[in-house]
Coordinates of C-alpha atoms in Angstrom, one line a residue:
X949 CA -82.0 98.1 -114.6
X950 CA -83.3 97.7 -118.4
X951 CA -80.9 95.6 -120.4
X952 CA -80.0 98.8 -122.7
X953 CA -79.2 100.8 -119.5
X954 CA -77.2 98.1 -118.3
X955 CA -75.2 97.8 -121.4
X956 CA -74.8 101.8 -121.5
X957 CA -73.3 101.8 -117.7
X958 CA -71.1 98.9 -118.4
X959 CA -69.8 100.7 -121.7
X960 CA -69.4 103.8 -119.5
X961 CA -67.4 102.1 -116.8
X962 CA -65.1 100.3 -119.1
X963 CA -64.4 103.7 -121.2
X964 CA -64.0 105.3 -117.9
X965 CA -61.5 102.6 -117.0
X966 CA -59.5 103.1 -120.3
X967 CA -59.5 106.9 -120.0
X968 CA -58.6 107.0 -116.3
X969 CA -55.6 104.5 -117.0
X970 CA -54.5 107.0 -119.6
X971 CA -55.0 110.4 -118.1
X972 CA -55.5 109.7 -114.5
X973 CA -58.7 110.5 -112.1
X974 CA -59.1 114.3 -113.2
X975 CA -59.9 112.7 -117.0
X976 CA -62.6 114.5 -119.1
X977 CA -66.2 113.2 -118.4
X978 CA -66.9 114.4 -121.8
X979 CA -64.1 112.1 -123.2
X980 CA -65.4 109.0 -121.4
X981 CA -69.1 109.6 -122.6
X982 CA -67.6 110.1 -126.2
X983 CA -65.6 106.9 -126.0
X984 CA -68.5 104.9 -124.3
X985 CA -70.8 106.1 -127.3
X986 CA -73.3 108.0 -125.2
X987 CA -74.1 111.8 -124.6
X988 CA -72.8 113.4 -121.3
X989 CA -76.3 113.7 -120.1
X990 CA -76.3 109.9 -119.9
X991 CA -73.1 109.6 -118.3
X992 CA -74.4 112.1 -115.3
X993 CA -77.7 110.4 -115.1
X994 CA -76.3 107.0 -114.5
X995 CA -73.3 108.2 -112.0
X996 CA -74.3 111.7 -110.9
X997 CA -70.7 113.0 -111.0
X998 CA -67.1 112.1 -111.1
X999 CA -66.7 110.4 -107.7
X1000 CA -69.6 107.7 -108.4
X1001 CA -68.2 107.0 -111.8
X1002 CA -64.7 106.7 -110.3
X1003 CA -66.0 104.4 -107.6
X1004 CA -67.8 102.2 -110.5
X1005 CA -64.4 101.9 -112.4
X1006 CA -62.5 100.6 -108.9
X1007 CA -65.2 98.2 -108.0
X1008 CA -65.2 97.0 -111.5
X1009 CA -61.5 96.0 -111.6
X1010 CA -61.6 94.7 -108.2
X1011 CA -64.4 92.2 -109.5
X1012 CA -62.5 91.4 -112.4
X1013 CA -59.1 90.7 -110.5
X1014 CA -61.3 88.3 -108.0
X1015 CA -63.4 86.8 -111.0
X1016 CA -60.1 86.1 -112.8
X1017 CA -58.7 84.3 -109.8
X1018 CA -61.7 82.3 -109.5
X1019 CA -61.5 81.4 -113.0
X1020 CA -57.9 80.4 -112.9
X1021 CA -58.2 78.3 -109.8
X1022 CA -58.4 74.9 -111.5
X1023 CA -55.6 75.7 -114.0
X1024 CA -53.3 72.5 -114.5
X1025 CA -50.2 74.6 -113.7
X1026 CA -50.6 76.3 -110.6
X1027 CA -47.4 78.8 -110.7
X1028 CA -48.7 79.6 -114.4
X1029 CA -52.2 80.3 -112.8
X1030 CA -50.6 82.5 -110.1
X1031 CA -48.3 84.3 -112.9
X1032 CA -51.4 85.4 -115.2
X1033 CA -53.1 86.4 -111.8
X1034 CA -50.3 88.6 -110.8
X1035 CA -49.8 90.1 -114.5
X1036 CA -53.4 91.1 -114.4
X1037 CA -53.1 92.8 -111.1
X1038 CA -50.4 94.9 -112.8
X1039 CA -53.1 95.8 -115.2
X1040 CA -55.4 96.4 -112.3
X1041 CA -53.1 98.9 -110.5
X1042 CA -52.4 100.6 -114.0
X1043 CA -56.1 101.1 -114.2
X1044 CA -56.9 102.5 -110.8
X1045 CA -53.6 104.2 -110.0
X1046 CA -54.4 107.7 -109.0
X1047 CA -58.1 106.7 -107.9
X1048 CA -57.3 106.6 -104.3
X1049 CA -57.1 110.5 -103.5
X1050 CA -59.9 111.0 -105.8
X1051 CA -62.4 108.7 -104.2
X1052 CA -64.3 109.5 -101.1
X1053 CA -63.9 105.8 -99.9
X1054 CA -64.6 105.2 -96.3
X1055 CA -61.1 103.3 -94.6
X1056 CA -63.3 100.2 -94.1
X1057 CA -64.5 100.1 -97.7
X1058 CA -60.7 100.4 -98.8
X1059 CA -59.8 97.5 -96.4
X1060 CA -62.5 95.3 -97.7
X1061 CA -61.4 95.8 -101.3
X1062 CA -57.9 94.7 -100.0
X1063 CA -59.2 91.8 -98.3
X1064 CA -60.9 90.6 -101.4
X1065 CA -57.6 90.8 -103.5
X1066 CA -55.6 89.1 -101.1
X1067 CA -58.2 86.3 -100.5
X1068 CA -58.4 85.8 -104.5
X1069 CA -54.6 85.9 -104.8
X1070 CA -54.2 83.5 -101.7
X1071 CA -55.9 80.7 -103.1
X1072 CA -53.6 80.8 -106.1
X1073 CA -50.5 81.1 -104.4
X1074 CA -51.5 78.3 -102.0
X1075 CA -52.2 76.1 -105.0
X1076 CA -48.5 76.8 -106.2
X1077 CA -47.2 76.3 -102.7
X1078 CA -48.8 72.8 -102.5
X1079 CA -47.6 71.7 -105.8
X1080 CA -44.1 72.9 -104.6
X1081 CA -43.7 75.5 -107.4
X1082 CA -43.3 78.4 -104.8
X1083 CA -41.7 78.1 -101.4
X1084 CA -44.2 77.9 -98.2
X1085 CA -42.5 81.1 -96.8
X1086 CA -44.0 83.4 -99.6
X1087 CA -46.8 85.3 -98.7
X1088 CA -49.5 86.9 -100.9
X1089 CA -49.2 90.5 -99.2
X1090 CA -45.3 90.3 -100.2
X1091 CA -46.3 89.5 -103.7
X1092 CA -49.0 92.3 -103.8
X1093 CA -46.5 94.8 -102.4
X1094 CA -43.9 93.6 -105.1
X1095 CA -46.6 94.1 -107.7
X1096 CA -47.5 97.3 -106.7
X1097 CA -44.0 98.6 -106.7
X1098 CA -43.5 97.1 -110.3
X1099 CA -46.6 98.7 -111.5
X1100 CA -45.9 102.1 -110.1
X1101 CA -42.1 102.1 -111.3
X1102 CA -43.1 101.0 -114.8
X1103 CA -45.7 103.7 -115.3
X1104 CA -47.5 103.2 -118.4
X1105 CA -44.8 100.8 -119.9
X1106 CA -46.6 97.5 -119.7
X1107 CA -43.9 95.8 -121.4
X1108 CA -41.5 96.7 -118.5
X1109 CA -44.0 95.9 -115.9
X1110 CA -44.4 92.4 -117.4
X1111 CA -40.7 92.1 -117.6
X1112 CA -40.0 92.9 -113.9
X1113 CA -42.9 90.7 -112.9
X1114 CA -41.4 87.9 -114.7
X1115 CA -37.9 88.5 -112.9
X1116 CA -40.0 88.4 -109.4
X1117 CA -41.6 85.1 -110.4
X1118 CA -38.2 83.7 -111.4
X1119 CA -36.9 84.9 -108.0
X1120 CA -39.6 83.2 -105.9
X1121 CA -39.6 80.1 -108.0
X1122 CA -36.1 79.5 -109.4
X1123 CA -36.7 75.7 -110.1
X1124 CA -39.5 76.8 -112.7
X1125 CA -37.4 79.3 -114.5

């Protein structure tokens, strides 16, 4: 892909993530194109339609979550790294909320995405457990379930979601509070 085409594609995926987070999976494709600074025809040429664009948003968000975990892997404060990543997960969930029903992903594809996220988070959790800041009986699946519940209960209120997540972190790591 040419550099300008790649840049346009990245702009459209970023704009789509923003618009979908605000308006849901039925967001206007014209609004997405407008925010990306491209024409509607360019958007359709790159993605062909709504489902392909939404899949690209989902994949981009998954890749971002996993890359962020990798960046935080050597953070000097393992609990802080885990906390930063979990806050990013709240943002991820807000971005992809409502995409599930709109996407025609196979169960295998969805399962692979969850495996990638759990693996990324597990590395950070294990570091926090190794340094004693998080008890050994805390499981990444449990944390992700809590984060999902917080994100869904908070809706578009990022401040509320962050506050609730901080309460959860204090609950699993009370000695660090």
